Amino acid sequence: MCGIFGIFNHEDASTITALSLHSLQHRGQEACGIVTHDKKNFYLEKRLGLVGDNFTKKEVIEKLPGSYAIGHNRYATTGETVLRNVQPFFADLSSGPISIAHNGNLTNGIFLRKKLVEKGSIFQTTSDTETIIQLIAVSKRTRFIDKLIDALFQIQGGFALAVMTNKKLIGVRDPYGIRPLVLGDLDGSPILTSETCTLDIIGAKFVREIENGEIVVITDEGIKSIKPFPKVNCRPDIFEYIYFSRPDSFLNGKNVYQCRKNFGIQLAKESKTKADIVTAIPDSGMPAAIGYAEESKIPFELGLIRNHYVGRTFIEPRQQVRQFGVKLKHNANKGCIKNKSLILIDDSIVRGTTCLKIIKMLKDAEVKEIHMKVASPPITHPDYYGVDTPKQNELLAVNKKSIEEMAKYIGVKTLSFLSVDGLYKSMGFKKRNDNLPQFADHCFTGDYPVIPIDKTLGESKHNQLSFLSNVNI
Ligand code: AMP
């Protein structure tokens, strides 16, 4: 996950960066940071916690002068949640100062790190983003941009980067475009952001998406585009549409809300069930439930009420906290659901923790029966490109052998998932193109666009960390 932002030459750079990170808060809530520069010095403020709790204070913003800024919201997929891992990172290189904000995961980050450490590089963090800086630092090329390209040729995985030097703001999207990045414009100042919702919120214009494998270099002279990677087809992560992105964002020209609603419409076509009401696990299941209700002509009701003053349950990395979070977050709306048969919709099932708790809650509120419908296919494979999915054997669709077994475990009368082709249909395609898949959909299909090299060094981020401590970092 993670949200990134950059702005070039605007007098309110730090305030706009803070506002923008606030609009990207859903992409990561563990920590946030802003780096600015005023053509003389770089200024860096990093905090654990939410943007609204940290960057709304005048005294913090005043520590960030200058017209150039990048920012980052962190959701830890590699590295512990400690301040030294909070981005943006800053380093003084032979080519000059550089700051970097990264969304995504490198699939060969540990492999590269090991090689760098063996050659004498000293790492200060356990984040794979630092590997990119170290690769730039040791590049033999002369110009900064060539050093960056040199580093980018070595890294693999899903990445969107906002890089700031004392002269440039640079946006990078990985060869497959797995992670999103958008170019905008605020009063003539170029902007980079993970999602278009930022642009609406700060009153900026959408210019275009950064293309897969594209490097956009913003200087006082204008904007240049470089495409150094061998061309591959764009495969944005389907999970951006299913869960991560804000519904009001547009990704590759498609409105995320409309896609989610289409998933619900398609789900109703694929899986018809008689029931009194359609309800959603808020907020993630809402658009699909609205679509399901529209297609099935079964009324949509708010069968669950969400407390908006607690964070996303999943955003807390530890299982114990996550389980507790579910209770804090939702309550059954007994007056609406008692003695009714429900169609319960959520966007996805990962471990099954959320729906297990919710279903128990609904039963305690005396519903007649529950038919759970999931607006995406069963998740059978972990992610390695910046999405926090657990080890394969922790996925519900893996550790329960069949849909019936899954239904029994979570306690529902029936359980249905959207089909893979249904997912593609909802996105406007006839079906999945198995030769050139239109999206990174490895979580459902096991078809990984980039081979996860580090996987051979250790299956999960936990092993990655123990690997890191083995090399004394
Ligand atoms: P679980 O409780 O583990 O089954 O997680 C499923 C819930 O978490 C669903 O309600 C989703 O909205 C949300 N979710 C799905 N995938 C992810 C992810 N990779 N990161 C964070 N949350 C997710």
GROMACS .gro file of C-alpha atoms and ligand atoms in nm:
model
  496
    1MET     CA    1   0.000   0.000   0.000
    2CYS     CA    2   0.148   0.344   0.096
    3GLY     CA    3   0.063   0.679  -0.056
    4ILE     CA    4   0.315   0.909  -0.222
    5PHE     CA    5   0.302   1.272  -0.331
    6GLY     CA    6   0.532   1.536  -0.480
    7ILE     CA    7   0.497   1.900  -0.582
    8PHE     CA    8   0.740   2.115  -0.781
    9ASN     CA    9   0.771   2.488  -0.727
   10HIS     CA   10   0.464   2.598  -0.532
   11GLU     CA   11   0.483   2.856  -0.252
   12ASP     CA   12   0.262   2.643  -0.023
   13ALA     CA   13   0.443   2.317  -0.097
   14SER     CA   14   0.443   2.175   0.256
   15THR     CA   15   0.079   2.263   0.334
   16ILE     CA   16  -0.036   2.115   0.003
   17THR     CA   17   0.170   1.803   0.066
   18ALA     CA   18   0.008   1.764   0.410
   19LEU     CA   19  -0.341   1.805   0.261
   20SER     CA   20  -0.258   1.559  -0.014
   21LEU     CA   21  -0.123   1.298   0.225
   22HIS     CA   22  -0.446   1.340   0.418
   23SER     CA   23  -0.640   1.251   0.102
   24LEU     CA   24  -0.421   0.938   0.070
   25GLN     CA   25  -0.455   0.836   0.435
   26HIS     CA   26  -0.645   0.518   0.341
   27ARG     CA   27  -0.323   0.388   0.178
   28GLY     CA   28  -0.131   0.380   0.506
   29GLN     CA   29  -0.190   0.494   0.859
   30GLU     CA   30   0.118   0.386   1.050
   31ALA     CA   31   0.336   0.685   0.979
   32CYS     CA   32   0.380   0.987   0.756
   33GLY     CA   33   0.656   1.219   0.647
   34ILE     CA   34   0.733   1.526   0.439
   35VAL     CA   35   1.061   1.649   0.293
   36THR     CA   36   1.087   1.998   0.146
   37HIS     CA   37   1.368   2.206   0.001
   38ASP     CA   38   1.419   2.573  -0.066
   39LYS     CA   39   1.700   2.540  -0.320
   40LYS     CA   40   1.951   2.571  -0.035
   41ASN     CA   41   1.860   2.313   0.229
   42PHE     CA   42   1.641   2.007   0.268
   43TYR     CA   43   1.400   1.985   0.563
   44LEU     CA   44   1.257   1.661   0.694
   45GLU     CA   45   0.972   1.587   0.935
   46LYS     CA   46   0.858   1.229   1.001
   47ARG     CA   47   0.597   1.114   1.248
   48LEU     CA   48   0.436   0.788   1.356
   49GLY     CA   49   0.057   0.805   1.324
   50LEU     CA   50  -0.194   0.992   1.111
   51VAL     CA   51  -0.140   1.297   0.892
   52GLY     CA   52  -0.425   1.483   1.063
   53ASP     CA   53  -0.263   1.434   1.404
   54ASN     CA   54   0.080   1.546   1.291
   55PHE     CA   55   0.085   1.780   0.994
   56THR     CA   56  -0.204   2.010   1.078
   57LYS     CA   57   0.004   2.191   1.339
   58LYS     CA   58   0.143   2.527   1.233
   59GLU     CA   59   0.469   2.469   1.419
   60VAL     CA   60   0.532   2.149   1.221
   61ILE     CA   61   0.453   2.303   0.883
   62GLU     CA   62   0.676   2.601   0.968
   63LYS     CA   63   0.968   2.360   0.995
   64LEU     CA   64   0.915   2.270   0.629
   65PRO     CA   65   0.997   2.580   0.422
   66GLY     CA   66   1.057   2.579   0.047
   67SER     CA   67   0.859   2.537  -0.274
   68TYR     CA   68   0.953   2.176  -0.343
   69ALA     CA   69   0.821   1.881  -0.148
   70ILE     CA   70   0.756   1.510  -0.144
   71GLY     CA   71   0.551   1.315   0.111
   72HIS     CA   72   0.470   0.961   0.213
   73ASN     CA   73   0.205   0.770   0.408
   74ARG     CA   74   0.337   0.443   0.537
   75TYR     CA   75   0.176   0.103   0.555
   76ALA     CA   76   0.456  -0.134   0.655
   77THR     CA   77   0.501  -0.425   0.415
   78THR     CA   78   0.875  -0.459   0.481
   79GLY     CA   79   1.059  -0.328   0.785
   80GLU     CA   80   0.928  -0.264   1.135
   81THR     CA   81   0.719   0.033   1.236
   82VAL     CA   82   0.992   0.252   1.380
   83LEU     CA   83   1.076   0.609   1.296
   84ARG     CA   84   1.393   0.520   1.106
   85ASN     CA   85   1.180   0.327   0.854
   86VAL     CA   86   0.942   0.618   0.800
   87GLN     CA   87   0.971   0.784   0.460
   88PRO     CA   88   1.062   0.995   0.269
   89PHE     CA   89   1.426   0.896   0.304
   90PHE     CA   90   1.702   1.150   0.257
   91ALA     CA   91   2.068   1.098   0.163
   92ASP     CA   92   2.365   1.309   0.056
   93LEU     CA   93   2.516   1.138  -0.246
   94SER     CA   94   2.818   1.229  -0.458
   95SER     CA   95   2.571   1.364  -0.715
   96GLY     CA   96   2.401   1.581  -0.449
   97PRO     CA   97   2.114   1.548  -0.201
   98ILE     CA   98   1.826   1.314  -0.277
   99SER     CA   99   1.498   1.232  -0.109
  100ILE     CA  100   1.274   0.943  -0.204
  101ALA     CA  101   0.919   0.823  -0.131
  102HIS     CA  102   0.825   0.471  -0.240
  103ASN     CA  103   0.499   0.279  -0.273
  104GLY     CA  104   0.540  -0.093  -0.336
  105ASN     CA  105   0.771  -0.381  -0.258
  106LEU     CA  106   1.086  -0.497  -0.428
  107THR     CA  107   1.081  -0.866  -0.502
  108ASN     CA  108   1.462  -0.882  -0.508
  109GLY     CA  109   1.524  -0.619  -0.236
  110ILE     CA  110   1.681  -0.864   0.006
  111PHE     CA  111   1.894  -1.024  -0.261
  112LEU     CA  112   2.029  -0.682  -0.365
  113ARG     CA  113   2.071  -0.569  -0.006
  114LYS     CA  114   2.281  -0.873   0.075
  115LYS     CA  115   2.510  -0.797  -0.219
  116LEU     CA  116   2.540  -0.430  -0.120
  117VAL     CA  117   2.614  -0.512   0.244
  118GLU     CA  118   2.882  -0.759   0.137
  119LYS     CA  119   3.046  -0.482  -0.066
  120GLY     CA  120   3.042  -0.244   0.231
  121SER     CA  121   2.714  -0.048   0.208
  122ILE     CA  122   2.585   0.050   0.551
  123PHE     CA  123   2.207   0.038   0.583
  124GLN     CA  124   2.029   0.246   0.844
  125THR     CA  125   1.680   0.110   0.797
  126THR     CA  126   1.512  -0.225   0.734
  127SER     CA  127   1.299  -0.082   0.452
  128ASP     CA  128   1.359  -0.205   0.096
  129THR     CA  129   1.338   0.156  -0.023
  130GLU     CA  130   1.684   0.222   0.117
  131THR     CA  131   1.818  -0.039  -0.124
  132ILE     CA  132   1.721   0.193  -0.411
  133ILE     CA  133   1.918   0.480  -0.257
  134GLN     CA  134   2.220   0.257  -0.196
  135LEU     CA  135   2.211   0.137  -0.557
  136ILE     CA  136   2.202   0.498  -0.679
  137ALA     CA  137   2.491   0.580  -0.444
  138VAL     CA  138   2.720   0.309  -0.578
  139SER     CA  139   2.634   0.358  -0.946
  140LYS     CA  140   2.938   0.431  -1.163
  141ARG     CA  141   2.740   0.655  -1.398
  142THR     CA  142   2.800   1.032  -1.388
  143ARG     CA  143   2.463   1.210  -1.421
  144PHE     CA  144   2.206   1.164  -1.145
  145ILE     CA  145   1.936   1.049  -1.385
  146ASP     CA  146   2.167   0.779  -1.523
  147LYS     CA  147   2.250   0.663  -1.171
  148LEU     CA  148   1.877   0.639  -1.101
  149ILE     CA  149   1.814   0.441  -1.421
  150ASP     CA  150   2.107   0.217  -1.331
  151ALA     CA  151   1.940   0.143  -0.995
  152LEU     CA  152   1.596   0.096  -1.152
  153PHE     CA  153   1.733  -0.164  -1.392
  154GLN     CA  154   1.847  -0.371  -1.096
  155ILE     CA  155   1.533  -0.359  -0.883
  156GLN     CA  156   1.231  -0.576  -0.950
  157GLY     CA  157   0.878  -0.576  -0.816
  158GLY     CA  158   0.600  -0.322  -0.784
  159PHE     CA  159   0.708   0.034  -0.729
  160ALA     CA  160   0.593   0.390  -0.770
  161LEU     CA  161   0.849   0.650  -0.666
  162ALA     CA  162   0.858   1.023  -0.604
  163VAL     CA  163   1.222   1.132  -0.603
  164MET     CA  164   1.341   1.486  -0.524
  165THR     CA  165   1.685   1.631  -0.585
  166ASN     CA  166   1.787   1.996  -0.550
  167LYS     CA  167   1.685   2.054  -0.912
  168LYS     CA  168   1.433   1.787  -1.003
  169LEU     CA  169   1.116   1.611  -0.905
  170ILE     CA  170   1.106   1.266  -1.061
  171GLY     CA  171   0.817   1.020  -1.082
  172VAL     CA  172   0.875   0.652  -1.163
  173ARG     CA  173   0.632   0.367  -1.225
  174ASP     CA  174   0.749   0.005  -1.243
  175PRO     CA  175   0.762  -0.169  -1.585
  176TYR     CA  176   0.421  -0.338  -1.531
  177GLY     CA  177   0.259  -0.034  -1.368
  178ILE     CA  178   0.162  -0.253  -1.072
  179ARG     CA  179   0.149   0.044  -0.835
  180PRO     CA  180  -0.030   0.363  -0.945
  181LEU     CA  181   0.110   0.713  -1.005
  182VAL     CA  182  -0.059   1.018  -1.153
  183LEU     CA  183   0.065   1.351  -1.289
  184GLY     CA  184  -0.136   1.660  -1.196
  185ASP     CA  185  -0.105   2.037  -1.209
  186LEU     CA  186  -0.183   2.296  -0.944
  187ASP     CA  187  -0.167   2.658  -1.065
  188GLY     CA  188   0.110   2.561  -1.307
  189SER     CA  189   0.303   2.354  -1.050
  190PRO     CA  190   0.345   1.988  -1.149
  191ILE     CA  191   0.224   1.728  -0.900
  192LEU     CA  192   0.279   1.355  -0.853
  193THR     CA  193   0.028   1.155  -0.650
  194SER     CA  194  -0.075   0.794  -0.597
  195GLU     CA  195  -0.442   0.865  -0.671
  196THR     CA  196  -0.656   1.120  -0.851
  197CYS     CA  197  -0.871   1.188  -0.541
  198THR     CA  198  -0.582   1.407  -0.418
  199LEU     CA  199  -0.620   1.634  -0.719
  200ASP     CA  200  -0.991   1.696  -0.647
  201ILE     CA  201  -0.918   1.773  -0.286
  202ILE     CA  202  -0.641   2.027  -0.345
  203GLY     CA  203  -0.813   2.174  -0.653
  204ALA     CA  204  -0.552   2.053  -0.904
  205LYS     CA  205  -0.599   1.939  -1.263
  206PHE     CA  206  -0.547   1.581  -1.377
  207VAL     CA  207  -0.282   1.576  -1.649
  208ARG     CA  208  -0.228   1.203  -1.709
  209GLU     CA  209  -0.120   0.877  -1.553
  210ILE     CA  210   0.251   0.804  -1.545
  211GLU     CA  211   0.276   0.510  -1.784
  212ASN     CA  212   0.410   0.170  -1.686
  213GLY     CA  213   0.789   0.177  -1.705
  214GLU     CA  214   0.796   0.555  -1.742
  215ILE     CA  215   1.023   0.805  -1.567
  216VAL     CA  216   0.893   1.160  -1.562
  217VAL     CA  217   1.155   1.426  -1.491
  218ILE     CA  218   1.023   1.765  -1.377
  219THR     CA  219   1.266   2.061  -1.382
  220ASP     CA  220   1.243   2.440  -1.425
  221GLU     CA  221   1.272   2.372  -1.799
  222GLY     CA  222   0.958   2.156  -1.808
  223ILE     CA  223   0.855   1.791  -1.799
  224LYS     CA  224   1.046   1.518  -1.981
  225SER     CA  225   0.952   1.153  -2.017
  226ILE     CA  226   1.201   0.867  -2.034
  227LYS     CA  227   1.108   0.503  -2.099
  228PRO     CA  228   1.426   0.304  -2.046
  229PHE     CA  229   1.278  -0.039  -1.969
  230PRO     CA  230   1.205  -0.307  -2.230
  231LYS     CA  231   0.836  -0.271  -2.312
  232VAL     CA  232   0.593  -0.506  -2.134
  233ASN     CA  233   0.216  -0.482  -2.114
  234CYS     CA  234   0.071  -0.271  -1.833
  235ARG     CA  235  -0.068  -0.486  -1.550
  236PRO     CA  236  -0.197  -0.258  -1.275
  237ASP     CA  237  -0.285  -0.437  -0.953
  238ILE     CA  238  -0.651  -0.542  -0.966
  239PHE     CA  239  -0.662  -0.497  -0.589
  240GLU     CA  240  -0.639  -0.120  -0.636
  241TYR     CA  241  -0.989  -0.147  -0.785
  242ILE     CA  242  -1.115  -0.407  -0.540
  243TYR     CA  243  -0.999  -0.255  -0.215
  244PHE     CA  244  -0.706  -0.011  -0.188
  245SER     CA  245  -0.795   0.297  -0.384
  246ARG     CA  246  -1.051   0.549  -0.276
  247PRO     CA  247  -1.382   0.501  -0.459
  248ASP     CA  248  -1.371   0.860  -0.590
  249SER     CA  249  -1.037   0.799  -0.765
  250PHE     CA  250  -0.993   0.718  -1.132
  251LEU     CA  251  -0.733   0.457  -1.223
  252ASN     CA  252  -0.638   0.406  -1.586
  253GLY     CA  253  -0.947   0.609  -1.673
  254LYS     CA  254  -1.183   0.390  -1.471
  255ASN     CA  255  -1.375   0.522  -1.172
  256VAL     CA  256  -1.302   0.293  -0.876
  257TYR     CA  257  -1.655   0.329  -0.732
  258GLN     CA  258  -1.814   0.230  -1.063
  259CYS     CA  259  -1.584  -0.072  -1.093
  260ARG     CA  260  -1.679  -0.188  -0.744
  261LYS     CA  261  -2.048  -0.138  -0.822
  262ASN     CA  262  -1.999  -0.342  -1.140
  263PHE     CA  263  -1.841  -0.623  -0.934
  264GLY     CA  264  -2.166  -0.631  -0.732
  265ILE     CA  265  -2.384  -0.626  -1.044
  266GLN     CA  266  -2.184  -0.913  -1.194
  267LEU     CA  267  -2.192  -1.103  -0.866
  268ALA     CA  268  -2.574  -1.079  -0.867
  269LYS     CA  269  -2.578  -1.218  -1.222
  270GLU     CA  270  -2.349  -1.507  -1.127
  271SER     CA  271  -2.502  -1.593  -0.793
  272LYS     CA  272  -2.875  -1.546  -0.748
  273THR     CA  273  -3.021  -1.598  -0.401
  274LYS     CA  274  -3.360  -1.509  -0.254
  275ALA     CA  275  -3.331  -1.290   0.057
  276ASP     CA  276  -3.505  -1.001   0.234
  277ILE     CA  277  -3.222  -0.751   0.222
  278VAL     CA  278  -2.877  -0.686   0.081
  279THR     CA  279  -2.630  -0.542   0.327
  280ALA     CA  280  -2.257  -0.463   0.322
  281ILE     CA  281  -1.959  -0.480   0.551
  282PRO     CA  282  -1.891  -0.107   0.563
  283ASP     CA  283  -1.716   0.067   0.401
  284SER     CA  284  -1.528  -0.177   0.180
  285GLY     CA  285  -1.834  -0.376   0.069
  286MET     CA  286  -2.068  -0.079   0.011
  287PRO     CA  287  -2.033  -0.006  -0.363
  288ALA     CA  288  -2.057  -0.378  -0.454
  289ALA     CA  289  -2.365  -0.418  -0.231
  290ILE     CA  290  -2.532  -0.122  -0.401
  291GLY     CA  291  -2.460  -0.290  -0.736
  292TYR     CA  292  -2.586  -0.626  -0.614
  293ALA     CA  293  -2.910  -0.472  -0.482
  294GLU     CA  294  -2.967  -0.281  -0.805
  295GLU     CA  295  -2.925  -0.593  -1.019
  296SER     CA  296  -3.112  -0.836  -0.791
  297LYS     CA  297  -3.391  -0.588  -0.703
  298ILE     CA  298  -3.349  -0.684  -0.337
  299PRO     CA  299  -3.350  -0.370  -0.116
  300PHE     CA  300  -3.017  -0.244   0.017
  301GLU     CA  301  -3.013  -0.167   0.388
  302LEU     CA  302  -2.750  -0.061   0.639
  303GLY     CA  303  -2.743  -0.382   0.838
  304LEU     CA  304  -2.412  -0.291   0.996
  305ILE     CA  305  -2.313   0.046   1.132
  306ARG     CA  306  -1.951   0.151   1.127
  307ASN     CA  307  -1.779   0.367   1.382
  308HIS     CA  308  -1.574   0.603   1.167
  309TYR     CA  309  -1.343   0.709   1.446
  310VAL     CA  310  -1.128   0.396   1.443
  311GLY     CA  311  -0.873   0.307   1.173
  312ARG     CA  312  -0.896   0.027   0.919
  313THR     CA  313  -0.884  -0.308   1.098
  314PHE     CA  314  -0.633  -0.452   0.857
  315ILE     CA  315  -0.401  -0.157   0.884
  316GLU     CA  316  -0.275  -0.279   1.223
  317PRO     CA  317  -0.015  -0.539   1.135
  318ARG     CA  318  -0.058  -0.766   1.436
  319GLN     CA  319  -0.331  -1.029   1.432
  320GLN     CA  320  -0.439  -0.968   1.795
  321VAL     CA  321  -0.494  -0.598   1.735
  322ARG     CA  322  -0.672  -0.668   1.410
  323GLN     CA  323  -0.925  -0.894   1.578
  324PHE     CA  324  -0.993  -0.643   1.851
  325GLY     CA  325  -1.031  -0.375   1.587
  326VAL     CA  326  -1.320  -0.554   1.420
  327LYS     CA  327  -1.526  -0.530   1.739
  328LEU     CA  328  -1.451  -0.164   1.780
  329LYS     CA  329  -1.541  -0.084   1.427
  330HIS     CA  330  -1.878  -0.240   1.346
  331ASN     CA  331  -2.211  -0.299   1.517
  332ALA     CA  332  -2.514  -0.493   1.389
  333ASN     CA  333  -2.816  -0.273   1.322
  334LYS     CA  334  -3.061  -0.502   1.500
  335GLY     CA  335  -3.369  -0.290   1.426
  336CYS     CA  336  -3.308  -0.343   1.056
  337ILE     CA  337  -3.198  -0.708   1.036
  338LYS     CA  338  -3.374  -0.907   1.310
  339ASN     CA  339  -3.556  -1.213   1.166
  340LYS     CA  340  -3.448  -1.120   0.810
  341SER     CA  341  -3.258  -1.329   0.560
  342LEU     CA  342  -2.948  -1.134   0.457
  343ILE     CA  343  -2.720  -1.117   0.159
  344LEU     CA  344  -2.397  -0.995   0.316
  345ILE     CA  345  -2.141  -0.842   0.080
  346ASP     CA  346  -1.773  -0.766   0.128
  347ASP     CA  347  -1.506  -0.680  -0.124
  348SER     CA  348  -1.276  -0.971  -0.034
  349ILE     CA  349  -1.189  -1.241   0.217
  350VAL     CA  350  -0.823  -1.268   0.312
  351ARG     CA  351  -0.779  -1.456   0.641
  352GLY     CA  352  -1.150  -1.455   0.715
  353THR     CA  353  -1.103  -1.266   1.041
  354THR     CA  354  -1.335  -0.978   0.954
  355CYS     CA  355  -1.629  -1.178   0.822
  356LEU     CA  356  -1.607  -1.437   1.100
  357LYS     CA  357  -1.655  -1.166   1.364
  358ILE     CA  358  -1.920  -0.980   1.166
  359ILE     CA  359  -2.124  -1.295   1.105
  360LYS     CA  360  -2.120  -1.379   1.475
  361MET     CA  361  -2.233  -1.025   1.548
  362LEU     CA  362  -2.519  -1.055   1.297
  363LYS     CA  363  -2.629  -1.387   1.446
  364ASP     CA  364  -2.626  -1.234   1.795
  365ALA     CA  365  -2.863  -0.973   1.652
  366GLU     CA  366  -3.101  -1.260   1.557
  367VAL     CA  367  -3.089  -1.258   1.179
  368LYS     CA  368  -3.278  -1.544   1.012
  369GLU     CA  369  -3.000  -1.656   0.776
  370ILE     CA  370  -2.690  -1.518   0.608
  371HIS     CA  371  -2.575  -1.566   0.249
  372MET     CA  372  -2.225  -1.422   0.216
  373LYS     CA  373  -2.123  -1.296  -0.128
  374VAL     CA  374  -1.772  -1.172  -0.198
  375ALA     CA  375  -1.714  -0.919  -0.477
  376SER     CA  376  -1.382  -1.076  -0.586
  377PRO     CA  377  -1.254  -1.432  -0.640
  378PRO     CA  378  -1.103  -1.647  -0.360
  379ILE     CA  379  -0.751  -1.528  -0.265
  380THR     CA  380  -0.527  -1.829  -0.309
  381HIS     CA  381  -0.182  -1.668  -0.344
  382PRO     CA  382   0.011  -1.410  -0.142
  383ASP     CA  383   0.126  -1.078  -0.284
  384TYR     CA  384   0.489  -0.965  -0.312
  385TYR     CA  385   0.448  -0.620  -0.465
  386GLY     CA  386   0.347  -0.403  -0.172
  387VAL     CA  387   0.016  -0.548  -0.057
  388ASP     CA  388  -0.009  -0.681   0.294
  389THR     CA  389  -0.132  -1.034   0.240
  390PRO     CA  390  -0.039  -1.311   0.480
  391LYS     CA  391   0.154  -1.631   0.417
  392GLN     CA  392  -0.024  -1.864   0.179
  393ASN     CA  393  -0.134  -2.107   0.451
  394GLU     CA  394  -0.302  -1.824   0.644
  395LEU     CA  395  -0.536  -1.744   0.354
  396LEU     CA  396  -0.886  -1.875   0.421
  397ALA     CA  397  -0.928  -2.002   0.065
  398VAL     CA  398  -0.611  -2.208   0.110
  399ASN     CA  399  -0.650  -2.350   0.457
  400LYS     CA  400  -1.013  -2.451   0.393
  401LYS     CA  401  -1.035  -2.700   0.111
  402SER     CA  402  -1.367  -2.599  -0.046
  403ILE     CA  403  -1.621  -2.316  -0.056
  404GLU     CA  404  -1.856  -2.532   0.156
  405GLU     CA  405  -1.583  -2.573   0.417
  406MET     CA  406  -1.518  -2.199   0.414
  407ALA     CA  407  -1.892  -2.129   0.453
  408LYS     CA  408  -1.910  -2.368   0.747
  409TYR     CA  409  -1.607  -2.208   0.912
  410ILE     CA  410  -1.738  -1.852   0.887
  411GLY     CA  411  -2.090  -1.969   0.978
  412VAL     CA  412  -2.307  -1.880   0.681
  413LYS     CA  413  -2.577  -2.073   0.495
  414THR     CA  414  -2.415  -2.013   0.156
  415LEU     CA  415  -2.095  -1.848   0.035
  416SER     CA  416  -2.023  -1.727  -0.319
  417PHE     CA  417  -1.734  -1.545  -0.486
  418LEU     CA  418  -1.713  -1.343  -0.805
  419SER     CA  419  -1.547  -1.545  -1.083
  420VAL     CA  420  -1.214  -1.435  -1.235
  421ASP     CA  421  -1.381  -1.380  -1.572
  422GLY     CA  422  -1.665  -1.197  -1.396
  423LEU     CA  423  -1.405  -0.965  -1.249
  424TYR     CA  424  -1.269  -0.890  -1.596
  425LYS     CA  425  -1.620  -0.847  -1.738
  426SER     CA  426  -1.694  -0.590  -1.468
  427MET     CA  427  -1.380  -0.404  -1.579
  428GLY     CA  428  -1.508  -0.384  -1.937
  429PHE     CA  429  -1.326  -0.684  -2.089
  430LYS     CA  430  -1.485  -0.992  -2.247
  431LYS     CA  431  -1.269  -1.213  -2.029
  432ARG     CA  432  -0.919  -1.248  -1.887
  433ASN     CA  433  -0.658  -1.263  -2.162
  434ASP     CA  434  -0.451  -1.556  -2.038
  435ASN     CA  435  -0.163  -1.478  -2.276
  436LEU     CA  436  -0.143  -1.109  -2.189
  437PRO     CA  437  -0.340  -1.059  -1.867
  438GLN     CA  438  -0.478  -0.707  -1.837
  439PHE     CA  439  -0.414  -0.684  -1.461
  440ALA     CA  440  -0.181  -0.816  -1.192
  441ASP     CA  441  -0.428  -1.071  -1.052
  442HIS     CA  442  -0.177  -1.317  -0.899
  443CYS     CA  443  -0.368  -1.327  -0.568
  444PHE     CA  444  -0.648  -1.512  -0.751
  445THR     CA  445  -0.458  -1.689  -1.028
  446GLY     CA  446  -0.100  -1.742  -0.905
  447ASP     CA  447   0.017  -1.573  -1.227
  448TYR     CA  448   0.290  -1.342  -1.090
  449PRO     CA  449   0.402  -1.069  -1.334
  450VAL     CA  450   0.746  -1.048  -1.166
  451ILE     CA  451   0.917  -1.355  -1.021
  452PRO     CA  452   0.960  -1.301  -0.647
  453ILE     CA  453   1.334  -1.370  -0.614
  454ASP     CA  454   1.339  -1.296  -0.240
  455LYS     CA  455   1.079  -1.567  -0.191
  456THR     CA  456   1.357  -1.820  -0.226
  457LEU     CA  457   1.531  -1.646   0.065
  458GLY     CA  458   1.223  -1.658   0.287
  459GLU     CA  459   0.848  -1.677   0.234
  460SER     CA  460   0.722  -1.372   0.424
  461LYS     CA  461   0.818  -1.031   0.547
  462HIS     CA  462   0.886  -1.188   0.887
  463ASN     CA  463   1.150  -1.411   0.738
  464GLN     CA  464   1.287  -1.114   0.551
  465LEU     CA  465   1.340  -0.938   0.880
  466SER     CA  466   1.512  -1.232   1.042
  467PHE     CA  467   1.724  -1.255   0.732
  468LEU     CA  468   1.812  -0.891   0.777
  469SER     CA  469   1.907  -0.941   1.137
  470ASN     CA  470   2.125  -1.236   1.028
  471VAL     CA  471   2.335  -0.989   0.838
  472ASN     CA  472   2.352  -0.771   1.148
  473ILE     CA  473   2.139  -0.476   1.048
  474AMP     P1  474  -0.969  -1.073   0.648
  474AMP     O1  475  -1.037  -1.029   0.772
  474AMP     O2  476  -0.826  -1.113   0.672
  474AMP     O3  477  -1.044  -1.174   0.570
  474AMP     O4  478  -0.957  -0.945   0.555
  474AMP     C1  479  -1.063  -0.907   0.474
  474AMP     C2  480  -1.097  -0.764   0.494
  474AMP     O5  481  -0.981  -0.680   0.485
  474AMP     C3  482  -1.194  -0.722   0.388
  474AMP     O6  483  -1.301  -0.658   0.455
  474AMP     C4  484  -1.117  -0.624   0.300
  474AMP     O7  485  -1.192  -0.507   0.284
  474AMP     C5  486  -0.989  -0.596   0.371
  474AMP     N1  487  -0.871  -0.627   0.287
  474AMP     C6  488  -0.864  -0.710   0.184
  474AMP     N2  489  -0.738  -0.719   0.137
  474AMP     C7  490  -0.663  -0.640   0.211
  474AMP     C8  491  -0.525  -0.607   0.213
  474AMP     N3  492  -0.438  -0.664   0.131
  474AMP     N4  493  -0.483  -0.516   0.302
  474AMP     C9  494  -0.568  -0.462   0.387
  474AMP     N5  495  -0.699  -0.494   0.393
  474AMP    C10  496  -0.747  -0.581   0.306
   0.00000   0.00000   0.00000
